[in-house]
Coordinates of C-alpha atoms in Angstrom, one line a residue:
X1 CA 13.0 22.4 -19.3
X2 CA 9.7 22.7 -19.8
X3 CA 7.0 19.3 -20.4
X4 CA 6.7 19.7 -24.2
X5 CA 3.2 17.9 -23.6
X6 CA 0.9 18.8 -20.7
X7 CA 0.9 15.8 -18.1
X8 CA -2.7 15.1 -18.7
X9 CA -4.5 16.8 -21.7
X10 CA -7.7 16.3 -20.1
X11 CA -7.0 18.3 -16.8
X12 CA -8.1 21.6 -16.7
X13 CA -4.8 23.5 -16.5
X14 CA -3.2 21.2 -19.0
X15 CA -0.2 23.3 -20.0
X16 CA 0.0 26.1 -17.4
X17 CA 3.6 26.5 -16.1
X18 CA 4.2 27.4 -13.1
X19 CA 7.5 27.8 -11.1
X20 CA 7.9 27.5 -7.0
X21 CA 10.1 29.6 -5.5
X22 CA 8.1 29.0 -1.5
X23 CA 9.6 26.0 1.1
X24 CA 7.4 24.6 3.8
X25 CA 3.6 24.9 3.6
X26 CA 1.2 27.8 2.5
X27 CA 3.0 28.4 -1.0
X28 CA 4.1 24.6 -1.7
X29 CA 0.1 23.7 -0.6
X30 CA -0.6 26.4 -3.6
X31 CA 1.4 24.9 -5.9
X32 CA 0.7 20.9 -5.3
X33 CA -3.1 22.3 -6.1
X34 CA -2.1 23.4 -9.2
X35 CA -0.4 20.5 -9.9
X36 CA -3.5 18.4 -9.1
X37 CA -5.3 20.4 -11.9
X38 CA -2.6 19.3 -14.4
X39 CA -0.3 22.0 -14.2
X40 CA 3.6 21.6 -14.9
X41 CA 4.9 22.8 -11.9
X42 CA 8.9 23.2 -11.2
X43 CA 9.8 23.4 -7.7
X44 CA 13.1 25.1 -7.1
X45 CA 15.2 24.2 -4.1
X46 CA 18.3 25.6 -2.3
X47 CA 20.9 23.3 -1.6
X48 CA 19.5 22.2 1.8
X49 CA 16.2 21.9 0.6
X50 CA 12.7 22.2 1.6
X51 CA 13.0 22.5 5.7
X52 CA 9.7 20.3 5.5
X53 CA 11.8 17.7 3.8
X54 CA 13.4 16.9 7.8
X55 CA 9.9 17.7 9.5
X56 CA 10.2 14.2 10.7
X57 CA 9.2 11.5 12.2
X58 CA 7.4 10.0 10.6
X59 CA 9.7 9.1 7.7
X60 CA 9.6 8.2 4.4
X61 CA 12.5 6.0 2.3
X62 CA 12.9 5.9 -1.2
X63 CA 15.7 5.2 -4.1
X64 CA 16.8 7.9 -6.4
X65 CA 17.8 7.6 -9.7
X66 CA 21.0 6.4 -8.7
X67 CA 20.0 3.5 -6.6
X68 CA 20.6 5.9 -3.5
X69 CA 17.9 5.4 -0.5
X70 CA 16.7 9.2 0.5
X71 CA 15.4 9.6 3.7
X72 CA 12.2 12.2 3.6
X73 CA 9.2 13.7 5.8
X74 CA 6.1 12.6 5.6
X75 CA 4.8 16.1 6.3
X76 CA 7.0 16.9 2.8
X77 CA 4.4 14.8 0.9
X78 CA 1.6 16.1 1.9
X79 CA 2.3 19.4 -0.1
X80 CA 4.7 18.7 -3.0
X81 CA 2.9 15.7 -5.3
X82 CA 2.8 16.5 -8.8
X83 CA 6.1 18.3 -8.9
X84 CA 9.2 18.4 -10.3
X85 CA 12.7 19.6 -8.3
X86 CA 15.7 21.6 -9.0
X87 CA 18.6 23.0 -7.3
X88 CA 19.5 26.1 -7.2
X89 CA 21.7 28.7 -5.0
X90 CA 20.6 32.5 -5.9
X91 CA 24.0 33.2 -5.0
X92 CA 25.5 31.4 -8.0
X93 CA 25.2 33.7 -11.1
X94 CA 24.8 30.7 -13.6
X95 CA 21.8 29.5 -10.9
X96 CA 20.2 32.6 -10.5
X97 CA 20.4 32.7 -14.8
X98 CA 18.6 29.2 -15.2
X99 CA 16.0 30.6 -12.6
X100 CA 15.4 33.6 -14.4
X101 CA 15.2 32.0 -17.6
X102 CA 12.5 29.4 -16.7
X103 CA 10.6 32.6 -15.1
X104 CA 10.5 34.1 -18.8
X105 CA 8.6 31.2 -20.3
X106 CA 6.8 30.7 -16.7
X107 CA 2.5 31.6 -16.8
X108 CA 3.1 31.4 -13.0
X109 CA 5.8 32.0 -10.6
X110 CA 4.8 31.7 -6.5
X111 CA 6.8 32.6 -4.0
X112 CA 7.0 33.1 -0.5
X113 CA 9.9 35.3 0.4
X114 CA 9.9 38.0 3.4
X115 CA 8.8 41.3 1.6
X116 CA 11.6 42.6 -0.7
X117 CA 14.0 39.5 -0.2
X118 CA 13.9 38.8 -4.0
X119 CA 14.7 41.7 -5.2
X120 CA 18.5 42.1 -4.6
X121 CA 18.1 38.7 -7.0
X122 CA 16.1 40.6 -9.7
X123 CA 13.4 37.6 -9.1
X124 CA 10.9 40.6 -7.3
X125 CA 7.5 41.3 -9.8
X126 CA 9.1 44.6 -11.0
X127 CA 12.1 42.9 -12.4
X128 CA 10.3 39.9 -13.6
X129 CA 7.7 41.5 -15.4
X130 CA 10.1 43.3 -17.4
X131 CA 11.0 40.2 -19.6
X132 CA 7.4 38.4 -19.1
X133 CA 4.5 40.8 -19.0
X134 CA 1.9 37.8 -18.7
X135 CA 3.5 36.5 -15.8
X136 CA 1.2 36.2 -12.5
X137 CA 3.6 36.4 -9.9
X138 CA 1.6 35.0 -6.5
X139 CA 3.6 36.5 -3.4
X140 CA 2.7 34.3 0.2
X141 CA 3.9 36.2 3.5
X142 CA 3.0 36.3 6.8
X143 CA 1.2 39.8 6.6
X144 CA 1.4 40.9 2.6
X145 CA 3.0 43.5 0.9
X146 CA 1.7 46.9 2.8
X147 CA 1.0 48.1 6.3
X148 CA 3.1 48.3 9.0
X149 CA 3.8 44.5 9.1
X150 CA 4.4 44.3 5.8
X151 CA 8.5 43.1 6.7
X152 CA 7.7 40.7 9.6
X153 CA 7.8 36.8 9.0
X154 CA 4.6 35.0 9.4
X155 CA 3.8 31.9 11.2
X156 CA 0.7 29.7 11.0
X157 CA 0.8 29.3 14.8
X158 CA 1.2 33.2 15.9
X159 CA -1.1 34.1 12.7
X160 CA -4.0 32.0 14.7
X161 CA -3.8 33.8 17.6
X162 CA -3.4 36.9 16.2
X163 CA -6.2 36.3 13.2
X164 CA -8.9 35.5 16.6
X165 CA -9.2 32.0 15.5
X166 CA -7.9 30.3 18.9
X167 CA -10.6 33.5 20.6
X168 CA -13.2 31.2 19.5
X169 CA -11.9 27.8 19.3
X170 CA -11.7 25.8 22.8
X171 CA -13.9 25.4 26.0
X172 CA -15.5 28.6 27.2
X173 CA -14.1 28.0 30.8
X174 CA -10.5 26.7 29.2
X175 CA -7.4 28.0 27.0
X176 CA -7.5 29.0 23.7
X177 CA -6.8 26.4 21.2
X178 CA -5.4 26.5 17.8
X179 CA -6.3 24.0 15.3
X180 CA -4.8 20.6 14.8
X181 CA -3.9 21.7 11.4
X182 CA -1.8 24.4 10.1
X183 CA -5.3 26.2 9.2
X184 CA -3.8 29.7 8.4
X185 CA -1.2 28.0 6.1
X186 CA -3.5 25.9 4.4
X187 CA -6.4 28.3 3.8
X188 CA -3.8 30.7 2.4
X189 CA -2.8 28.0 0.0
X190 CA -6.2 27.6 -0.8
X191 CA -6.5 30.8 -1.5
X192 CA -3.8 31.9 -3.6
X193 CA -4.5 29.2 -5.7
X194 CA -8.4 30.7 -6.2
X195 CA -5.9 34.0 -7.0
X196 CA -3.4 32.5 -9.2
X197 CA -6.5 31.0 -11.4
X198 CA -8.5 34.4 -11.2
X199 CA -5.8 36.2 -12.3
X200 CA -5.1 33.9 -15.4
X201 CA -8.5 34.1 -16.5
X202 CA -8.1 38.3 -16.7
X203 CA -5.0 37.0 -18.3
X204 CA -7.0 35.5 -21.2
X205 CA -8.6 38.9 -21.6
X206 CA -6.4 41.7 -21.4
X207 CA -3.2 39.7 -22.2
X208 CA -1.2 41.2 -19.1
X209 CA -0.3 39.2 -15.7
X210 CA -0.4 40.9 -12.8
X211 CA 1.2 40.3 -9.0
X212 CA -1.2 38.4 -6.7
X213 CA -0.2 39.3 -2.7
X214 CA -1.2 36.7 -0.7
X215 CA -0.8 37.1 3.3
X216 CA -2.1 34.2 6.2
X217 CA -3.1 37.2 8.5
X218 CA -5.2 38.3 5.5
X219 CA -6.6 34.8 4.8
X220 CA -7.5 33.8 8.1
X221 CA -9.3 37.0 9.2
X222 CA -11.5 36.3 5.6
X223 CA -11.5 32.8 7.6
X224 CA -14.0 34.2 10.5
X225 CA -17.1 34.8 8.8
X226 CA -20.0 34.2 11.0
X227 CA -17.7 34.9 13.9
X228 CA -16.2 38.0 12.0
X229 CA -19.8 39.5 12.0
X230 CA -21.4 38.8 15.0
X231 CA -18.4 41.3 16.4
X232 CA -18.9 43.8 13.5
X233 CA -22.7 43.8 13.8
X234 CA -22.8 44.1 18.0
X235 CA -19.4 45.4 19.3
X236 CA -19.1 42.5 21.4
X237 CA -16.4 39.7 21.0
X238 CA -17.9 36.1 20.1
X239 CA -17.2 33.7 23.3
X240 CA -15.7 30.4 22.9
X241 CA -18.3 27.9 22.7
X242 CA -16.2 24.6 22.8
X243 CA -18.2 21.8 20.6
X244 CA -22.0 24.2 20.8
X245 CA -23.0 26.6 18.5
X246 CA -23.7 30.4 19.7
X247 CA -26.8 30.3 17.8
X248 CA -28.4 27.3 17.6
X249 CA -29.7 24.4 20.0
X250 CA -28.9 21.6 20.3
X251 CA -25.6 21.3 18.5
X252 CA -22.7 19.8 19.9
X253 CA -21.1 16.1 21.2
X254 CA -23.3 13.4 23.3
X255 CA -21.9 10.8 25.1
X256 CA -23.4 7.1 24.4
X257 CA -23.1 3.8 25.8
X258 CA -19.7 3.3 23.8
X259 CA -18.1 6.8 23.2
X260 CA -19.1 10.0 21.9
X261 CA -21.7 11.5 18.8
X262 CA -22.4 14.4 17.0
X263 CA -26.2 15.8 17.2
X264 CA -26.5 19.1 15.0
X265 CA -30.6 19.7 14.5
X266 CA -30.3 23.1 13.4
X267 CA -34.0 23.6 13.2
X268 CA -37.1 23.4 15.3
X269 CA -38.5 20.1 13.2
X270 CA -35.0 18.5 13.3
X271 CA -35.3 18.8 17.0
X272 CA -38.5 17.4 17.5
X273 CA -37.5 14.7 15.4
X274 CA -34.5 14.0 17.6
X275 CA -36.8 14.3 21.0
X276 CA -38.9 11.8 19.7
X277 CA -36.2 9.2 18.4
X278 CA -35.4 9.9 22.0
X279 CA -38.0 9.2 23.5
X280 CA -38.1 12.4 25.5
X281 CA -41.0 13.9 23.1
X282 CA -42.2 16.2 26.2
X283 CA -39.6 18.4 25.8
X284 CA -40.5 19.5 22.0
X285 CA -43.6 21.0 23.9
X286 CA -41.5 22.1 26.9
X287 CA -41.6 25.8 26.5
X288 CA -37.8 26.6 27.4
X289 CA -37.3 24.3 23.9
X290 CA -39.9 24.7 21.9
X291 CA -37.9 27.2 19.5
X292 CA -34.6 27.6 18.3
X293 CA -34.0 31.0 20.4
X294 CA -35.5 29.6 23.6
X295 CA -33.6 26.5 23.1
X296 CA -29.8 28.7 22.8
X297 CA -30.9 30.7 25.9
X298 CA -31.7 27.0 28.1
X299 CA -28.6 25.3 26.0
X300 CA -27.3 24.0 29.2
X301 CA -30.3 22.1 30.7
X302 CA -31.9 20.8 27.4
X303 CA -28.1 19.6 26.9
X304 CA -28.2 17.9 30.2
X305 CA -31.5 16.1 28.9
X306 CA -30.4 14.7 25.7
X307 CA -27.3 13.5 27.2
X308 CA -29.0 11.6 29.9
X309 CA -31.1 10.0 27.0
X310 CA -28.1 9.6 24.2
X311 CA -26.4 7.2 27.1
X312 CA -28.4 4.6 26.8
X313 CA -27.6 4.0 23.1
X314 CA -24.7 2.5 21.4
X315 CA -23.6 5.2 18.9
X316 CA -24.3 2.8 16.3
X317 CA -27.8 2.3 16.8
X318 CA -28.1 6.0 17.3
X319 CA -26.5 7.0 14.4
X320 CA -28.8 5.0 12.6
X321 CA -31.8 6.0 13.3
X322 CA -30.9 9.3 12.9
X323 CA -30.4 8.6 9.9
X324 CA -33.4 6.8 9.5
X325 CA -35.3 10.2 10.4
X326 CA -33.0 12.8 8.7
X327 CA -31.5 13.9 11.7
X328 CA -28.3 15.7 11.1
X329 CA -25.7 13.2 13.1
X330 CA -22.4 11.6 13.0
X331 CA -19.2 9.7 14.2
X332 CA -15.8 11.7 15.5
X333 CA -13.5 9.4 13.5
X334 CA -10.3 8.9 13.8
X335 CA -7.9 8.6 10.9
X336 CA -8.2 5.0 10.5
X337 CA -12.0 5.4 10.4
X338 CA -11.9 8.0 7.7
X339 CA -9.7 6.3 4.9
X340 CA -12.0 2.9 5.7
X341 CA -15.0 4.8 5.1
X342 CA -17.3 4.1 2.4
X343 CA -17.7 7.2 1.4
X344 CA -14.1 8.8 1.4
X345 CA -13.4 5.3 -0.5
X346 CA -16.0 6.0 -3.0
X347 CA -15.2 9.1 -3.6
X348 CA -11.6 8.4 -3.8
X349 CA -9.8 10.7 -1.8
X350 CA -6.7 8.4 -1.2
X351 CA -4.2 8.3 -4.0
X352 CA -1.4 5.7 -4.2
X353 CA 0.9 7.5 -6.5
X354 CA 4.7 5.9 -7.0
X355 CA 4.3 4.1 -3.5
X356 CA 3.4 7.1 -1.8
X357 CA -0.1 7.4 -0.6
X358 CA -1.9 11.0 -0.2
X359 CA -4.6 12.5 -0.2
X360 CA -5.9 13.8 -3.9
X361 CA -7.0 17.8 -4.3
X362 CA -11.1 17.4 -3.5
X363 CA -12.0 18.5 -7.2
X364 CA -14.4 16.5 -9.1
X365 CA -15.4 17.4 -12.9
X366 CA -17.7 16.5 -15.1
X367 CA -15.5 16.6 -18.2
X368 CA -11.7 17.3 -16.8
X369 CA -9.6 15.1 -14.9
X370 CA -6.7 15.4 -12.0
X371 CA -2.9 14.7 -13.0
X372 CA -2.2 12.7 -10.3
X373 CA 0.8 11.2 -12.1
X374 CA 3.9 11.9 -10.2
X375 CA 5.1 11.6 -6.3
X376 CA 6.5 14.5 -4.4
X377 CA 10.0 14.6 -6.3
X378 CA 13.3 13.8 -4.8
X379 CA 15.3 17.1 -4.1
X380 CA 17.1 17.9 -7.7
X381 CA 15.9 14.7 -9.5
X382 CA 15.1 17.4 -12.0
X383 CA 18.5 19.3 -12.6

């Protein structure tokens, strides 16, 4: 069942197996990563299939082997490239054998099961393990494998809100926001993959897998950083600054003659660079400005100042002379603007792969390549 030759030789995890046991995002994003680096990933499906497959509009049509159009997500896409599918019901003994058999030969299994689901299927670590003591065995739930959470379902909105992420994201005088992306689910994806790849390189030196518990609260409390330790180092919780920065001045979004740009001069030169392009100078030397701190404390009048002077600009022309004088600057694109910009084109983030465009795993190596050789498959083209 498995690829007798890797997919592509020259990608770094040429010849890792790996099988998916996870539906929807966080554990499928894991896995189409892994993919990306070349490995030969089998994604095993119940009968109805990945729920993502019906996350629709928009839709995507396709023939099957048979000549037979299937109707598909987008959103499925966007996490399952590079794989191939199976069926099977782990309430069918002669399914639940051709799972467990794959897992033998498997470097990787992932899953994302509510805690202690898989084991009345023998397919927990424990049981696994047994028959494959080199298997790392990546586990994705809402709130891992311990603590008093440790049975609840997770979900990537909920998981923002508890994690503090929407604390800090939105207007200061407005509701919390989440993110317009399924941040908890992604980073933990993200993540798990950094895991699954750690633990295969202990792998190569003690010759023993190991299981990798992976939870979204987990990886989206890591997630806070700055924010994290401004409330570990002062007992105080970090206000919601909208589009400025807590710590430094100016940073934020500027009107101009013909919409909207960013302006981050994150140090005192930067900003006397930007108050001259300006032509507001005077305020460099204005002592409420002069430095960074002084700057955070008056945020809201020198704020009121740059706008009144970013106004008269078209955000072209500002955005060039910015960069003209290495100020930090740039456009709020939307979607359209980002897949026609030079740069993302260069760099060649979009991949047309069996008439499906996506968007390629942002590695780029020296001497390795991406296997970016196969669509998302169609649900048990595989079997």
């Amino acid at each position: 069942m498995w690829l007798e030759t890797p997919r592509n030789p020259k990608a770094p995890l040429a010849g890792i197996r790996v099988l998916e046991l996870a539906r929807v995002l966080a554990g499928p994003w894991a896995g189409q990563i892994l993919a990306d680096l070349g490995a030969d990933v089998i994604k095993v499906e119940s009968p109805e299939g990945d729920g993502t497959r019906q996350w629709g509009p928009p839709w995507v049509e396709r023939a099957d082997a048979h000549g037979n159009i299937q109707r598909e997500a987008a959103y499925y896409h966007a996490c399952n490239r590079g794989k191939r599918s199976i069926v099977a019901d782990f309430r069918d003994e002669a399914d639940l054998a051709r799972v467990r058999e794959l897992s033998a030969s498997a470097d990787v299994l992932i899953e994302n099961f509510k805690t202690g689901s898989l084991a009345k299927f023998a397919l927990d670590y424990p049981s696994l393990k047994a028959g494959n003591p080199g298997l790392v065995y990546c586990s994705i739930t809402g709130f891992g494998h311990t603590g008093p959470r440790a049975s609840e379902a997770g979900y990537d909105f909920v998981i923002q809100g508890m994690s503090g992420f929407m604390s800090v994201t939105g207007e200061p005088d407005g509701d919390p926001m989440k993110m317009g992306i399924s941040i908890s689910d992604l980073s933990t994806g993200v993540y798990a993959a950094n895991g699954i790849q750690a633990a295969l390189i202990q792998r190569g030196r003690t010759g023993t897998g190991q299981q990798v518990d992976m939870s979204l609260l987990d990886c989206s409390v890591a997630l806070l950083a700055n924010q994290a330790t401004y409330y570990l180092t002062t007992g105080d919780n970090p206000p919601r600054m909208g589009n400025a920065h807590a710590q430094v001045a100016p940073y934020g979004v500027f009107p101009v003659s013909d919409g909207h740009v960013i302006l981050a001069p994150a140090n005192d030169g930067l900003f006397r660079k930007l108050a001259e392009l300006l032509g507001i100078a005077e305020l460099a030397d204005d002592a409420r400005f002069a430095r960074n701190g002084d700057r955070t404390i008056n945020a809201a009048a020198l704020d009121a100042e740059i706008a009144m002077a970013t106004g008269k600009w078209t955000k072209a022309e500002l955005l060039a002379k910015c960069k003209a004088r290495g100020v930090p600057a740039g456009p709020i694109n939307q979607l359209d603007e980002v897949f026609s910009d030079p740069q993302v084109i260069a760099r060649g983030l979009r991949v047309d792969i069996g008439g499906m465009p996506g968007v390629r795993s942002p590695f780029t190596f020296s001497d390795a390549e991406l296997a970016l050789d196969r669509p998302s498959p169609i649900q048990g083209e595989d079997d």
